[in-house]
Amino acid sequence: MESSVTDRLWDKDVQEFISACRQEKLSDIALDHRPGADGRALLTVSATYRSRKGRIVPVGYRWADSRSGLAAEVYAGKAKAPAGVELDGLFRVALRAGLWADRRHVAFALLAVTDVQSKADGVSSRLQLEYLKVLGGKEPDFAVTSLSGRDDSPEAPDRKTLLARARELTMQTLNDLAYLYGTRTGQDAP
């Protein structure tokens, strides 16, 4: 398993994810997934931002319930905004979070969180496919049908177990990379 999965660490997409985790305004990056309505796993990202005065504020990208279903949003402390908001809207999130003096830095930290989520989303499906191939020991069509969620065979419970294990390994890999290449609050953060 190590050879095919660790070879992925040198892919361009994985390297972009690693560089996104190296944001100087973020520390303690953690990824998780929330099940969507269609059975897909939606990635969430949480991190911390340290203000110039030393205040630690949780920031992140999450999926929240809305009238039209699940909607992506970014947050800083208790303030939140839709994930697609432009830079001016991110300044307002910082103001609502009580970080007037750090509004520019908070806005860029929220952009960095969005970047981490975007890069992780691109990498996770390919990593999950690699893990399915390795865990299933079958041809690639097994992995593709498992990702699509087709349950028309007698092995469907086994496929669900393999898919859950592949998701778990993918999240573990992404969190390990974020831990290794990201900043931690215990260190001197800018």
PDB file of C-alpha atoms in Angstrom:
ATOM      1  CA  MET A   1       0.000   0.000   0.000  1.00  0.00           C
ATOM      2  CA  GLU A   2       2.822   2.394   0.833  1.00  0.00           C
ATOM      3  CA  SER A   3       4.331   2.528  -2.658  1.00  0.00           C
ATOM      4  CA  SER A   4       1.241   3.623  -4.583  1.00  0.00           C
ATOM      5  CA  VAL A   5      -0.109   5.971  -1.916  1.00  0.00           C
ATOM      6  CA  THR A   6       3.202   7.557  -0.957  1.00  0.00           C
ATOM      7  CA  ASP A   7       3.972   8.131  -4.631  1.00  0.00           C
ATOM      8  CA  ARG A   8       0.891  10.373  -4.597  1.00  0.00           C
ATOM      9  CA  LEU A   9       2.662  12.682  -2.149  1.00  0.00           C
ATOM     10  CA  TRP A  10       4.766  13.973  -4.999  1.00  0.00           C
ATOM     11  CA  ASP A  11       1.833  14.768  -7.268  1.00  0.00           C
ATOM     12  CA  LYS A  12       1.308  18.399  -8.156  1.00  0.00           C
ATOM     13  CA  ASP A  13      -2.109  18.509  -6.451  1.00  0.00           C
ATOM     14  CA  VAL A  14      -0.763  17.110  -3.185  1.00  0.00           C
ATOM     15  CA  GLN A  15       2.120  19.573  -3.249  1.00  0.00           C
ATOM     16  CA  GLU A  16      -0.383  22.414  -3.756  1.00  0.00           C
ATOM     17  CA  PHE A  17      -2.337  21.162  -0.723  1.00  0.00           C
ATOM     18  CA  ILE A  18       0.872  21.093   1.326  1.00  0.00           C
ATOM     19  CA  SER A  19       1.754  24.647   0.300  1.00  0.00           C
ATOM     20  CA  ALA A  20      -1.791  25.776   1.182  1.00  0.00           C
ATOM     21  CA  CYS A  21      -1.270  24.341   4.686  1.00  0.00           C
ATOM     22  CA  ARG A  22       1.873  26.459   5.097  1.00  0.00           C
ATOM     23  CA  GLN A  23      -0.119  29.672   5.420  1.00  0.00           C
ATOM     24  CA  GLU A  24       1.508  31.905   8.011  1.00  0.00           C
ATOM     25  CA  LYS A  25      -1.815  33.233   9.301  1.00  0.00           C
ATOM     26  CA  LEU A  26      -3.240  29.783  10.111  1.00  0.00           C
ATOM     27  CA  SER A  27      -2.281  27.253  12.732  1.00  0.00           C
ATOM     28  CA  ASP A  28      -3.675  23.940  13.946  1.00  0.00           C
ATOM     29  CA  ILE A  29      -5.367  23.066  10.653  1.00  0.00           C
ATOM     30  CA  ALA A  30      -7.758  20.118  10.958  1.00  0.00           C
ATOM     31  CA  LEU A  31      -9.951  18.577   8.274  1.00  0.00           C
ATOM     32  CA  ASP A  32     -13.122  16.581   8.693  1.00  0.00           C
ATOM     33  CA  HIS A  33     -16.074  15.630   6.537  1.00  0.00           C
ATOM     34  CA  ARG A  34     -19.780  16.041   6.861  1.00  0.00           C
ATOM     35  CA  PRO A  35     -22.126  13.706   4.994  1.00  0.00           C
ATOM     36  CA  GLY A  36     -24.090  15.503   2.301  1.00  0.00           C
ATOM     37  CA  ALA A  37     -27.634  14.835   1.187  1.00  0.00           C
ATOM     38  CA  ASP A  38     -26.473  12.713  -1.753  1.00  0.00           C
ATOM     39  CA  GLY A  39     -24.117  10.579   0.345  1.00  0.00           C
ATOM     40  CA  ARG A  40     -20.974  12.468  -0.664  1.00  0.00           C
ATOM     41  CA  ALA A  41     -18.575  13.560   2.031  1.00  0.00           C
ATOM     42  CA  LEU A  42     -18.232  17.351   2.196  1.00  0.00           C
ATOM     43  CA  LEU A  43     -14.901  18.570   3.547  1.00  0.00           C
ATOM     44  CA  THR A  44     -14.713  21.052   6.380  1.00  0.00           C
ATOM     45  CA  VAL A  45     -11.605  22.841   7.594  1.00  0.00           C
ATOM     46  CA  SER A  46     -10.976  24.347  11.002  1.00  0.00           C
ATOM     47  CA  ALA A  47      -7.920  26.299  12.081  1.00  0.00           C
ATOM     48  CA  THR A  48      -6.883  28.994  14.492  1.00  0.00           C
ATOM     49  CA  TYR A  49      -5.766  32.535  13.832  1.00  0.00           C
ATOM     50  CA  ARG A  50      -3.579  34.415  16.306  1.00  0.00           C
ATOM     51  CA  SER A  51      -4.133  38.153  16.351  1.00  0.00           C
ATOM     52  CA  ARG A  52      -1.305  40.633  16.790  1.00  0.00           C
ATOM     53  CA  LYS A  53      -2.359  41.024  20.413  1.00  0.00           C
ATOM     54  CA  GLY A  54      -2.172  37.257  20.973  1.00  0.00           C
ATOM     55  CA  ARG A  55      -5.894  36.519  20.848  1.00  0.00           C
ATOM     56  CA  ILE A  56      -6.604  33.087  19.372  1.00  0.00           C
ATOM     57  CA  VAL A  57      -9.685  32.975  17.157  1.00  0.00           C
ATOM     58  CA  PRO A  58     -11.150  29.856  15.521  1.00  0.00           C
ATOM     59  CA  VAL A  59     -11.520  30.249  11.750  1.00  0.00           C
ATOM     60  CA  GLY A  60     -12.739  27.759   9.206  1.00  0.00           C
ATOM     61  CA  TYR A  61     -14.808  26.531   6.310  1.00  0.00           C
ATOM     62  CA  ARG A  62     -17.905  24.495   7.068  1.00  0.00           C
ATOM     63  CA  TRP A  63     -21.226  23.368   5.635  1.00  0.00           C
ATOM     64  CA  ALA A  64     -24.311  24.747   7.325  1.00  0.00           C
ATOM     65  CA  ASP A  65     -27.997  24.035   6.839  1.00  0.00           C
ATOM     66  CA  SER A  66     -29.873  26.698   4.921  1.00  0.00           C
ATOM     67  CA  ARG A  67     -33.314  27.020   3.339  1.00  0.00           C
ATOM     68  CA  SER A  68     -32.025  25.622   0.057  1.00  0.00           C
ATOM     69  CA  GLY A  69     -30.019  22.768   1.591  1.00  0.00           C
ATOM     70  CA  LEU A  70     -26.391  22.759   2.654  1.00  0.00           C
ATOM     71  CA  ALA A  71     -24.404  25.940   2.034  1.00  0.00           C
ATOM     72  CA  ALA A  72     -20.678  26.525   2.423  1.00  0.00           C
ATOM     73  CA  GLU A  73     -19.637  29.259   4.804  1.00  0.00           C
ATOM     74  CA  VAL A  74     -16.473  30.692   6.321  1.00  0.00           C
ATOM     75  CA  TYR A  75     -16.315  31.788   9.922  1.00  0.00           C
ATOM     76  CA  ALA A  76     -14.096  33.691  12.333  1.00  0.00           C
ATOM     77  CA  GLY A  77     -15.145  33.227  15.931  1.00  0.00           C
ATOM     78  CA  LYS A  78     -18.940  33.535  15.937  1.00  0.00           C
ATOM     79  CA  ALA A  79     -19.086  35.676  12.790  1.00  0.00           C
ATOM     80  CA  LYS A  80     -19.812  33.934   9.507  1.00  0.00           C
ATOM     81  CA  ALA A  81     -20.379  34.627   5.811  1.00  0.00           C
ATOM     82  CA  PRO A  82     -21.084  32.585   2.670  1.00  0.00           C
ATOM     83  CA  ALA A  83     -17.923  30.954   1.347  1.00  0.00           C
ATOM     84  CA  GLY A  84     -18.154  32.698  -2.029  1.00  0.00           C
ATOM     85  CA  VAL A  85     -18.078  36.210  -0.574  1.00  0.00           C
ATOM     86  CA  GLU A  86     -15.436  38.584  -1.899  1.00  0.00           C
ATOM     87  CA  LEU A  87     -12.667  40.228   0.098  1.00  0.00           C
ATOM     88  CA  ASP A  88     -14.856  43.136   1.277  1.00  0.00           C
ATOM     89  CA  GLY A  89     -17.267  40.647   2.824  1.00  0.00           C
ATOM     90  CA  LEU A  90     -14.394  38.927   4.611  1.00  0.00           C
ATOM     91  CA  PHE A  91     -13.393  42.275   6.127  1.00  0.00           C
ATOM     92  CA  ARG A  92     -16.932  42.518   7.517  1.00  0.00           C
ATOM     93  CA  VAL A  93     -16.582  39.033   9.041  1.00  0.00           C
ATOM     94  CA  ALA A  94     -13.433  40.211  10.825  1.00  0.00           C
ATOM     95  CA  LEU A  95     -15.245  43.317  12.078  1.00  0.00           C
ATOM     96  CA  ARG A  96     -18.163  41.234  13.381  1.00  0.00           C
ATOM     97  CA  ALA A  97     -15.633  38.962  15.118  1.00  0.00           C
ATOM     98  CA  GLY A  98     -14.266  41.988  16.979  1.00  0.00           C
ATOM     99  CA  LEU A  99     -10.938  42.046  15.156  1.00  0.00           C
ATOM    100  CA  TRP A 100     -11.000  45.552  13.699  1.00  0.00           C
ATOM    101  CA  ALA A 101      -7.223  46.043  13.937  1.00  0.00           C
ATOM    102  CA  ASP A 102      -6.590  42.657  12.313  1.00  0.00           C
ATOM    103  CA  ARG A 103      -9.336  42.811   9.678  1.00  0.00           C
ATOM    104  CA  ARG A 104      -6.908  42.537   6.759  1.00  0.00           C
ATOM    105  CA  HIS A 105      -5.055  39.588   8.292  1.00  0.00           C
ATOM    106  CA  VAL A 106      -8.299  37.813   9.231  1.00  0.00           C
ATOM    107  CA  ALA A 107      -9.642  38.287   5.703  1.00  0.00           C
ATOM    108  CA  PHE A 108      -6.499  36.714   4.249  1.00  0.00           C
ATOM    109  CA  ALA A 109      -6.666  33.907   6.825  1.00  0.00           C
ATOM    110  CA  LEU A 110     -10.235  33.162   5.673  1.00  0.00           C
ATOM    111  CA  LEU A 111      -9.039  33.139   2.057  1.00  0.00           C
ATOM    112  CA  ALA A 112      -6.285  30.728   3.130  1.00  0.00           C
ATOM    113  CA  VAL A 113      -8.838  28.433   4.811  1.00  0.00           C
ATOM    114  CA  THR A 114     -10.884  28.433   1.602  1.00  0.00           C
ATOM    115  CA  ASP A 115      -7.734  27.579  -0.358  1.00  0.00           C
ATOM    116  CA  VAL A 116      -6.913  24.687   1.996  1.00  0.00           C
ATOM    117  CA  GLN A 117     -10.459  23.335   1.621  1.00  0.00           C
ATOM    118  CA  SER A 118     -10.331  23.642  -2.152  1.00  0.00           C
ATOM    119  CA  LYS A 119      -6.966  21.886  -2.468  1.00  0.00           C
ATOM    120  CA  ALA A 120      -7.994  19.171   0.009  1.00  0.00           C
ATOM    121  CA  ASP A 121     -11.225  18.551  -1.891  1.00  0.00           C
ATOM    122  CA  GLY A 122      -9.260  18.049  -5.096  1.00  0.00           C
ATOM    123  CA  VAL A 123      -6.806  15.658  -3.488  1.00  0.00           C
ATOM    124  CA  SER A 124      -9.225  13.660  -1.339  1.00  0.00           C
ATOM    125  CA  SER A 125     -11.137  11.964  -4.137  1.00  0.00           C
ATOM    126  CA  ARG A 126      -7.940  10.781  -5.821  1.00  0.00           C
ATOM    127  CA  LEU A 127      -6.477   9.556  -2.521  1.00  0.00           C
ATOM    128  CA  GLN A 128      -9.724   7.790  -1.713  1.00  0.00           C
ATOM    129  CA  LEU A 129      -9.646   6.063  -5.105  1.00  0.00           C
ATOM    130  CA  GLU A 130      -6.073   4.913  -4.468  1.00  0.00           C
ATOM    131  CA  TYR A 131      -7.033   3.543  -1.062  1.00  0.00           C
ATOM    132  CA  LEU A 132     -10.060   1.754  -2.537  1.00  0.00           C
ATOM    133  CA  LYS A 133      -7.870   0.108  -5.150  1.00  0.00           C
ATOM    134  CA  VAL A 134      -5.427  -1.059  -2.499  1.00  0.00           C
ATOM    135  CA  LEU A 135      -8.021  -2.134   0.076  1.00  0.00           C
ATOM    136  CA  GLY A 136     -10.330  -3.805  -2.427  1.00  0.00           C
ATOM    137  CA  GLY A 137      -7.577  -5.640  -4.259  1.00  0.00           C
ATOM    138  CA  LYS A 138      -9.750  -5.478  -7.361  1.00  0.00           C
ATOM    139  CA  GLU A 139      -9.733  -3.761 -10.704  1.00  0.00           C
ATOM    140  CA  PRO A 140     -10.245   0.008 -10.897  1.00  0.00           C
ATOM    141  CA  ASP A 141     -13.916  -0.435 -11.950  1.00  0.00           C
ATOM    142  CA  PHE A 142     -14.623  -1.764  -8.445  1.00  0.00           C
ATOM    143  CA  ALA A 143     -13.287   1.444  -6.943  1.00  0.00           C
ATOM    144  CA  VAL A 144     -15.158   3.659  -9.388  1.00  0.00           C
ATOM    145  CA  THR A 145     -18.491   1.950  -8.758  1.00  0.00           C
ATOM    146  CA  SER A 146     -17.843   2.201  -5.011  1.00  0.00           C
ATOM    147  CA  LEU A 147     -17.264   5.935  -5.289  1.00  0.00           C
ATOM    148  CA  SER A 148     -20.427   6.403  -7.322  1.00  0.00           C
ATOM    149  CA  GLY A 149     -22.464   4.748  -4.573  1.00  0.00           C
ATOM    150  CA  ARG A 150     -24.081   1.993  -6.663  1.00  0.00           C
ATOM    151  CA  ASP A 151     -25.484  -0.666  -4.374  1.00  0.00           C
ATOM    152  CA  ASP A 152     -26.817  -3.112  -6.947  1.00  0.00           C
ATOM    153  CA  SER A 153     -24.638  -6.087  -6.056  1.00  0.00           C
ATOM    154  CA  PRO A 154     -24.643  -8.607  -3.229  1.00  0.00           C
ATOM    155  CA  GLU A 155     -21.261  -7.221  -2.073  1.00  0.00           C
ATOM    156  CA  ALA A 156     -22.773  -3.774  -1.340  1.00  0.00           C
ATOM    157  CA  PRO A 157     -22.262  -3.943   2.461  1.00  0.00           C
ATOM    158  CA  ASP A 158     -18.653  -4.967   1.858  1.00  0.00           C
ATOM    159  CA  ARG A 159     -18.255  -2.041  -0.532  1.00  0.00           C
ATOM    160  CA  LYS A 160     -19.704   0.338   2.034  1.00  0.00           C
ATOM    161  CA  THR A 161     -17.211  -0.918   4.598  1.00  0.00           C
ATOM    162  CA  LEU A 162     -14.340  -0.483   2.153  1.00  0.00           C
ATOM    163  CA  LEU A 163     -15.570   2.977   1.205  1.00  0.00           C
ATOM    164  CA  ALA A 164     -15.799   4.009   4.873  1.00  0.00           C
ATOM    165  CA  ARG A 165     -12.286   2.680   5.502  1.00  0.00           C
ATOM    166  CA  ALA A 166     -10.944   4.510   2.434  1.00  0.00           C
ATOM    167  CA  ARG A 167     -12.582   7.767   3.613  1.00  0.00           C
ATOM    168  CA  GLU A 168     -11.071   7.294   7.051  1.00  0.00           C
ATOM    169  CA  LEU A 169      -7.583   6.691   5.615  1.00  0.00           C
ATOM    170  CA  THR A 170      -7.955   9.691   3.305  1.00  0.00           C
ATOM    171  CA  MET A 171      -8.911  12.001   6.177  1.00  0.00           C
ATOM    172  CA  GLN A 172      -6.055  10.631   8.257  1.00  0.00           C
ATOM    173  CA  THR A 173      -3.585  11.298   5.427  1.00  0.00           C
ATOM    174  CA  LEU A 174      -4.862  14.838   4.855  1.00  0.00           C
ATOM    175  CA  ASN A 175      -4.768  15.647   8.580  1.00  0.00           C
ATOM    176  CA  ASP A 176      -1.266  14.184   8.885  1.00  0.00           C
ATOM    177  CA  LEU A 177      -0.062  16.351   6.013  1.00  0.00           C
ATOM    178  CA  ALA A 178      -1.744  19.433   7.507  1.00  0.00           C
ATOM    179  CA  TYR A 179      -0.115  18.678  10.863  1.00  0.00           C
ATOM    180  CA  LEU A 180       3.330  18.081   9.393  1.00  0.00           C
ATOM    181  CA  TYR A 181       3.403  21.106   7.116  1.00  0.00           C
ATOM    182  CA  GLY A 182       1.169  23.554   8.977  1.00  0.00           C
ATOM    183  CA  THR A 183       1.910  25.767  11.952  1.00  0.00           C
ATOM    184  CA  ARG A 184       0.857  24.896  15.475  1.00  0.00           C
ATOM    185  CA  THR A 185      -0.374  27.318  18.135  1.00  0.00           C
ATOM    186  CA  GLY A 186       2.374  26.308  20.556  1.00  0.00           C
ATOM    187  CA  GLN A 187       4.964  27.797  18.207  1.00  0.00           C
ATOM    188  CA  ASP A 188       5.545  31.493  17.756  1.00  0.00           C
ATOM    189  CA  ALA A 189       2.972  32.453  15.193  1.00  0.00           C
ATOM    190  CA  PRO A 190       3.053  35.851  13.501  1.00  0.00           C
TER     191      PRO A 190
END
